[in-house]
Short mmCIF file of C-alpha atoms in Angstrom, two decimals:
data_model
loop_
_atom_site.label_atom_id
_atom_site.label_comp_id
_atom_site.label_asym_id
_atom_site.label_seq_id
_atom_site.Cartn_x
_atom_site.Cartn_y
_atom_site.Cartn_z
CA MET A 83 -19.59 -7.67 4.84
CA THR A 84 -21.30 -6.78 1.58
CA GLY A 85 -20.32 -5.57 -1.85
CA LEU A 86 -17.69 -8.26 -2.51
CA PRO A 87 -17.36 -9.91 -5.96
CA PRO A 88 -19.67 -12.94 -6.23
CA ASP A 89 -16.77 -15.35 -6.93
CA SER A 90 -14.86 -14.29 -3.80
CA CYS A 91 -14.52 -16.94 -1.13
CA LEU A 92 -12.21 -14.80 1.02
CA THR A 93 -12.50 -11.30 2.39
CA VAL A 94 -9.47 -9.01 2.21
CA ALA A 95 -9.36 -6.14 4.71
CA ALA A 96 -6.87 -3.28 4.28
CA MET A 97 -6.85 -1.11 7.40
CA TYR A 98 -5.06 1.68 9.18
CA ARG A 99 -5.59 4.09 12.03
CA PHE A 100 -3.37 6.81 13.40
CA THR A 101 -3.74 6.81 17.17
CA ARG A 102 -1.46 6.73 20.19
CA PHE A 103 -0.45 3.36 21.60
CA GLU A 104 1.45 3.52 24.89
CA ASP A 105 2.60 -0.12 24.83
CA CYS A 106 2.59 -1.76 21.39
CA ALA A 107 4.26 -4.93 22.65
CA SER A 108 1.32 -5.68 24.96
CA LEU A 109 -1.08 -5.41 22.00
CA ARG A 110 0.85 -7.75 19.71
CA GLU A 111 0.22 -11.21 21.21
CA PRO A 112 -3.57 -10.90 21.71
CA LEU A 113 -3.91 -9.59 18.15
CA LEU A 114 -1.77 -12.37 16.71
CA ARG A 115 -3.66 -14.94 18.77
CA ILE A 116 -7.12 -14.01 17.47
CA CYS A 117 -5.86 -13.89 13.87
CA ARG A 118 -4.35 -17.36 14.12
CA ARG A 119 -7.32 -18.80 15.99
CA ARG A 120 -9.63 -17.55 13.24
CA GLY A 121 -7.38 -18.72 10.39
CA VAL A 122 -6.64 -15.18 9.22
CA ARG A 123 -3.42 -14.46 7.32
CA GLY A 124 -1.60 -11.29 6.34
CA THR A 125 0.54 -8.63 8.03
CA LEU A 126 -0.34 -6.06 10.68
CA LEU A 127 2.08 -3.38 11.86
CA LEU A 128 1.85 -1.77 15.30
CA ALA A 129 3.73 1.39 16.28
CA PRO A 130 3.34 4.18 18.82
CA GLU A 131 1.49 6.12 16.09
CA GLY A 132 -1.12 3.42 15.33
CA ILE A 133 -1.87 0.33 13.24
CA ASN A 134 -1.57 -0.54 9.55
CA GLY A 135 -1.92 -3.71 7.50
CA THR A 136 -3.86 -6.07 5.28
CA ILE A 137 -5.37 -9.43 6.24
CA ALA A 138 -7.51 -12.07 4.56
CA GLY A 139 -9.82 -14.80 5.74
CA SER A 140 -13.45 -15.82 5.89
CA SER A 141 -15.95 -13.00 6.31
CA ASP A 142 -16.76 -14.08 9.88
CA ALA A 143 -13.08 -14.32 10.80
CA ILE A 144 -12.29 -10.89 9.39
CA ALA A 145 -15.28 -9.42 11.23
CA ALA A 146 -13.98 -10.89 14.52
CA VAL A 147 -10.49 -9.48 13.99
CA LEU A 148 -11.85 -6.06 13.05
CA ASP A 149 -13.97 -6.05 16.22
CA HIS A 150 -10.81 -6.74 18.22
CA VAL A 151 -8.87 -3.95 16.47
CA ARG A 152 -11.69 -1.44 16.95
CA ASP A 153 -11.51 -2.13 20.70
CA LEU A 154 -7.86 -0.99 20.77
CA PRO A 155 -7.24 2.54 22.12
CA GLY A 156 -8.43 5.16 19.63
CA CYS A 157 -9.37 2.63 16.93
CA ALA A 158 -13.17 2.85 17.02
CA ASP A 159 -13.04 4.81 13.74
CA LEU A 160 -10.62 2.39 12.06
CA ASP A 161 -10.30 3.03 8.30
CA VAL A 162 -11.09 -0.28 6.53
CA LYS A 163 -11.40 -1.16 2.85
CA LEU A 164 -12.88 -4.57 2.03
CA SER A 165 -12.40 -6.52 -1.17
CA GLY A 166 -12.55 -10.15 -2.21
CA ALA A 167 -10.13 -12.84 -3.33
CA ALA A 168 -10.80 -16.23 -4.89
CA THR A 169 -7.52 -17.68 -3.57
CA PRO A 170 -5.50 -16.88 -0.40
CA PRO A 171 -3.45 -13.70 -1.02
CA PHE A 172 -1.17 -14.36 1.99
CA ARG A 173 0.68 -17.43 3.17
CA ARG A 174 1.09 -16.70 6.88
CA MET A 175 0.14 -14.29 9.65
CA LYS A 176 2.54 -11.70 11.08
CA VAL A 177 2.04 -8.95 13.64
CA ARG A 178 5.09 -6.72 13.91
CA VAL A 179 6.01 -3.85 16.20
CA LYS A 180 7.67 -0.96 14.34
CA ARG A 181 8.81 2.60 14.98
CA GLU A 182 6.30 3.89 12.41
CA ILE A 183 3.34 2.24 10.71
CA VAL A 184 4.41 3.95 7.51
CA THR A 185 8.05 4.99 7.46
CA MET A 186 8.80 8.60 6.54
CA GLY A 187 11.53 9.31 9.05
CA GLU A 188 10.50 12.89 9.86
CA PRO A 189 10.90 13.55 13.60
CA GLY A 190 8.00 15.25 15.32
CA LEU A 191 5.48 14.68 12.52
CA ASP A 192 1.95 14.16 13.87
CA ALA A 193 -0.33 12.66 11.24
CA LEU A 194 -3.12 12.27 13.78
CA ALA A 195 -3.36 16.01 14.44
CA ASP A 196 -1.94 17.67 11.32
CA ALA A 197 -3.05 15.72 8.23
CA GLY A 198 -4.55 17.61 5.28
CA THR A 199 -8.21 17.88 4.31
CA HIS A 200 -9.90 14.63 3.26
CA VAL A 201 -11.67 14.65 -0.11
CA ALA A 202 -14.24 11.94 -0.80
CA ALA A 203 -13.93 9.86 -3.97
CA HIS A 204 -17.00 11.46 -5.59
CA ALA A 205 -15.46 14.95 -5.22
CA TRP A 206 -11.91 14.01 -6.27
CA ASN A 207 -12.36 14.46 -10.04
CA ALA A 208 -13.36 18.10 -9.75
CA LEU A 209 -10.40 18.88 -7.49
CA ILE A 210 -7.69 17.30 -9.64
CA SER A 211 -9.21 18.57 -12.91
CA ASP A 212 -8.78 22.18 -11.78
CA PRO A 213 -5.61 23.60 -13.42
CA ALA A 214 -4.93 25.51 -10.20
CA THR A 215 -4.44 22.22 -8.32
CA ILE A 216 -1.05 20.49 -8.17
CA VAL A 217 -1.62 16.73 -8.06
CA ILE A 218 1.10 14.53 -6.52
CA ASP A 219 1.25 10.74 -6.45
CA THR A 220 2.98 9.87 -3.16
CA ARG A 221 3.64 6.22 -4.05
CA ASN A 222 6.90 4.67 -5.21
CA GLU A 223 8.11 4.48 -8.80
CA TYR A 224 7.23 0.81 -9.35
CA GLU A 225 3.65 1.48 -8.17
CA VAL A 226 3.15 4.59 -10.30
CA ALA A 227 4.47 2.74 -13.35
CA ILE A 228 1.36 0.56 -13.66
CA GLY A 229 -1.29 3.22 -13.05
CA THR A 230 -2.01 6.74 -11.80
CA PHE A 231 -4.41 9.68 -12.14
CA ASP A 232 -4.50 12.17 -14.99
CA ARG A 233 -2.17 15.14 -14.38
CA ALA A 234 -0.41 13.48 -11.45
CA ILE A 235 3.25 14.28 -10.77
CA ASN A 236 5.46 11.23 -10.22
CA PRO A 237 8.20 11.90 -7.61
CA ARG A 238 10.07 8.78 -8.81
CA THR A 239 10.87 7.70 -5.27
CA ALA A 240 12.24 4.27 -4.38
CA THR A 241 10.81 4.40 -0.85
CA PHE A 242 8.34 6.63 0.97
CA SER A 243 11.15 7.99 3.15
CA ASP A 244 12.59 9.58 -0.02
CA PHE A 245 9.54 11.83 -0.34
CA PRO A 246 10.60 14.67 2.03
CA ALA A 247 13.92 15.20 0.24
CA TRP A 248 12.16 15.12 -3.14
CA PHE A 249 9.63 17.73 -2.09
CA ARG A 250 12.22 20.04 -0.54
CA GLY A 251 14.32 19.81 -3.70
CA GLU A 252 11.36 20.44 -6.02
CA ARG A 253 9.35 22.86 -3.91
CA GLU A 254 10.22 26.07 -5.73
CA ARG A 255 9.70 24.54 -9.16
CA LEU A 256 6.36 23.04 -8.12
CA LEU A 257 4.90 25.91 -6.11
CA GLY A 258 6.71 29.01 -7.34
CA SER A 259 7.20 32.10 -5.22
CA GLY A 260 3.77 33.76 -5.57
CA ARG A 261 0.46 32.77 -4.05
CA GLN A 262 0.57 29.16 -2.92
CA PRO A 263 -1.49 26.82 -5.11
CA ARG A 264 -3.57 24.04 -3.60
CA VAL A 265 -1.95 20.61 -3.47
CA ALA A 266 -3.86 17.33 -3.83
CA MET A 267 -2.13 14.06 -2.95
CA PHE A 268 -3.08 10.40 -3.14
CA CYS A 269 -1.79 6.92 -2.36
CA THR A 270 -3.04 3.33 -2.35
CA GLY A 271 -5.21 3.27 0.76
CA GLY A 272 -4.80 6.70 2.30
CA ILE A 273 -2.18 6.07 4.97
CA ARG A 274 0.85 7.54 3.22
CA CYS A 275 -1.17 10.67 2.42
CA GLU A 276 -2.00 11.19 6.08
CA LYS A 277 1.73 11.61 6.64
CA SER A 278 2.67 13.36 3.39
CA THR A 279 -0.03 16.00 3.84
CA ALA A 280 1.00 16.52 7.48
CA PHE A 281 4.57 16.91 6.22
CA LEU A 282 3.59 19.57 3.67
CA LYS A 283 1.69 21.48 6.33
CA GLN A 284 4.76 21.27 8.56
CA GLU A 285 6.70 22.76 5.62
CA GLY A 286 4.32 25.74 5.56
CA ILE A 287 1.87 24.67 2.83
CA ASP A 288 -1.62 25.54 4.03
CA GLU A 289 -4.04 24.26 1.38
CA VAL A 290 -3.34 20.53 1.22
CA TYR A 291 -5.89 17.82 0.36
CA HIS A 292 -5.80 14.06 0.03
CA LEU A 293 -8.03 11.36 -1.39
CA GLN A 294 -10.02 9.79 1.44
CA GLY A 295 -9.62 6.02 1.42
CA GLY A 296 -7.01 6.29 -1.30
CA ILE A 297 -7.06 4.81 -4.78
CA LEU A 298 -8.78 1.66 -3.54
CA ARG A 299 -11.81 3.56 -2.28
CA TYR A 300 -11.91 5.57 -5.53
CA LEU A 301 -11.79 2.44 -7.72
CA GLU A 302 -14.56 0.91 -5.63
CA ASP A 303 -16.88 3.94 -5.57
CA VAL A 304 -16.37 5.76 -8.89
CA PRO A 305 -17.82 4.13 -12.04
CA GLU A 306 -15.20 3.36 -14.68
CA GLU A 307 -16.89 5.59 -17.25
CA GLN A 308 -16.47 8.58 -14.89
CA SER A 309 -13.00 7.66 -13.70
CA LEU A 310 -9.81 9.69 -14.18
CA TRP A 311 -7.70 6.73 -13.11
CA ARG A 312 -5.52 5.17 -15.81
CA GLY A 313 -4.11 1.66 -15.51
CA GLU A 314 -4.12 -0.66 -12.51
CA CYS A 315 -3.33 -0.19 -8.82
CA PHE A 316 -0.54 -2.15 -7.16
CA VAL A 317 -1.60 -3.81 -3.90
CA PHE A 318 0.55 -5.37 -1.19
CA ASP A 319 -0.81 -8.90 -1.33
CA GLY A 320 -0.96 -11.90 -3.62
CA ARG A 321 -3.39 -10.21 -6.01
CA VAL A 322 -0.52 -7.85 -7.07
CA SER A 323 -2.86 -5.36 -8.75
CA VAL A 324 -6.55 -4.45 -9.01
CA GLY A 325 -8.65 -2.40 -11.41
CA HIS A 326 -11.99 -0.62 -11.33
CA GLY A 327 -14.47 -2.22 -8.97
CA LEU A 328 -11.40 -3.79 -7.28
CA ALA A 329 -11.47 -6.53 -9.89
CA PRO A 330 -8.26 -8.62 -10.05
CA GLY A 331 -5.59 -7.03 -12.23
CA THR A 332 -3.28 -8.49 -14.86
CA TYR A 333 0.15 -8.13 -13.21
CA GLU A 334 2.31 -10.85 -11.70
CA LEU A 335 4.91 -10.31 -8.96
CA CYS A 336 8.64 -10.77 -9.39
CA HIS A 337 9.54 -12.65 -6.23
CA ALA A 338 13.17 -11.54 -6.50
CA CYS A 339 12.60 -7.76 -6.37
CA ARG A 340 8.89 -7.54 -5.38
CA ARG A 341 8.06 -5.38 -8.41
CA PRO A 342 4.98 -5.90 -10.62
CA VAL A 343 5.51 -7.61 -13.97
CA SER A 344 3.13 -7.05 -16.90
CA GLN A 345 1.85 -9.83 -19.13
CA GLN A 346 4.10 -8.53 -21.90
CA GLU A 347 7.14 -8.50 -19.60
CA LEU A 348 6.52 -12.13 -18.70
CA GLY A 349 7.70 -12.93 -22.21
CA SER A 350 11.03 -11.15 -21.75
CA PRO A 351 14.15 -13.36 -21.88
CA MET A 352 15.20 -11.64 -18.64
CA TYR A 353 12.14 -12.95 -16.82
CA GLU A 354 12.48 -16.21 -14.89
CA ALA A 355 9.74 -17.08 -12.42
CA GLY A 356 10.95 -16.62 -8.87
CA VAL A 357 14.40 -15.53 -10.04
CA SER A 358 14.44 -12.29 -12.05
CA CYS A 359 12.55 -9.83 -14.24
CA ALA A 360 13.59 -7.16 -16.73
CA ALA A 361 13.73 -4.58 -13.92
CA CYS A 362 16.04 -6.48 -11.58
CA GLN A 363 18.01 -8.90 -13.75
CA SER A 364 21.04 -6.59 -13.85
CA GLU A 365 20.73 -5.81 -10.12
CA ARG A 366 21.45 -9.36 -8.96
CA THR A 367 24.55 -11.55 -9.06
CA ASP A 368 24.69 -15.08 -10.47
CA GLU A 369 25.00 -16.35 -6.89
CA GLN A 370 21.84 -14.51 -5.84
CA ARG A 371 19.91 -15.82 -8.82
CA ALA A 372 21.05 -19.36 -8.03
CA SER A 373 19.75 -18.90 -4.47
CA TYR A 374 16.41 -17.54 -5.75
CA ARG A 375 16.18 -20.44 -8.19
CA GLU A 376 16.58 -22.98 -5.39
CA ARG A 377 14.08 -21.11 -3.20
CA HIS A 378 11.56 -21.11 -6.06
CA ARG A 379 12.12 -24.85 -6.60
CA GLN A 380 11.42 -25.52 -2.93
CA GLU A 381 8.29 -23.34 -3.06
CA MET A 382 6.97 -25.23 -6.07
CA LEU A 383 7.62 -28.54 -4.32
CA GLY A 384 5.70 -27.22 -1.32
CA VAL A 385 2.76 -26.23 -3.54
CA MET A 386 2.72 -29.70 -5.12
CA ARG A 387 2.64 -31.24 -1.64
CA GLY A 388 -0.04 -28.85 -0.42
CA GLN A 389 2.39 -27.05 1.88
CA SER A 390 3.65 -23.47 2.19
CA HIS A 391 7.42 -23.19 1.93
CA VAL A 392 8.88 -21.62 5.08
CA GLY A 393 10.61 -18.86 3.12
CA ALA A 394 7.61 -17.82 1.05
CA VAL A 395 6.22 -14.38 1.86
CA MET A 396 3.93 -11.85 0.26
CA ASN A 397 4.45 -8.11 0.11
CA GLU A 398 3.95 -6.22 3.36
CA PRO A 399 1.87 -3.07 3.62
CA PRO A 400 3.86 0.06 2.81
CA GLU A 401 6.02 1.47 5.59
#
C-alpha cells in the first residue's frame, strides 16, 4: 500500500468487479466477518453481477480484506483505487445483497461482456479534446455540479437509472443521423461507465470509450498542470469530495439530502447542520426538519461521548 498522503492514518479502498456470483447470500457473512474482525468500516454491495463498494481501515486490514475479495469467483482482477484519510470516513460496516451492484434497471445488460473500450488516464485528454468526440458525464446532477471535465455533457439525472431514458430522448440531437461519432464517457470510479457503455453498445453505438479507473484514477495519475478536470470530485464517504492527487476537498455533506454543500453555501440562511441546505430546504416539511434536528442532536451527543449514534450513516457507493 504505497502512494498515500503522508498524513493519512487510514487507507480507503474503492473497489468493483463485474463477475458472476451464483450465490451472493453465501458470500455475505464471511465477507462481513473478516471486515469486522479487522476493524474495517464502509459498505460493500454484492449482486449476481459482481461486487462494488468502499471501505476504510488500517493498511494491513484493508490488505487482508482485499485478499479475501480477490479469492471470490472471478475477482482476481478486482479494480481497486486506494487513497488516504486522516479521520474515519465511515461509521459502521455493511455488506448488502442487491439485484445490481450499480442500478440501471436495463434487463439483459451484460457489463462483463459488452462494456466499451477502456482508455487510460494518460490518454484521456487527447480523446476528449478531439472535436469529433462526444463527451458524456454519466454521474448525477449533484455530483456534476461540483466538478467535471472540459466539454462534458451533463445529462442532469437524479439517479443513474434515469440515464437510459435521457440517452434515448437525446440520441438524435447528440449523434445526428450521419456517420456515428465516437462517444467517451466517465464516472467517479469506473463502475457506472462499465454499464453505460454496455448500454450504448446495446443501443447500436459501436465506438464507445470510457475512462479506466474513473475520475479518481485520473486525479491520482494526471498532474494538475496537465489536467482537463475542473472543480472537485464527489465521493461516497465522509471525505465528501477530493481534488487533484486525491487531496481532501472543500465540500461538506448535507445530512438531510446527502448533497454536497460548498463553503459559501454553508453561510446560507437555509443551511442548518444536519437539518437542511439551500438545495433541500424547500423539499422538506417542518416535521421532517424537526426529526432531522433531533437526530443531529443525538449524533452530536454521541460524538461528545465518544460513541457513534445508531442512526448515523455515510453515503453508500452509487447503485
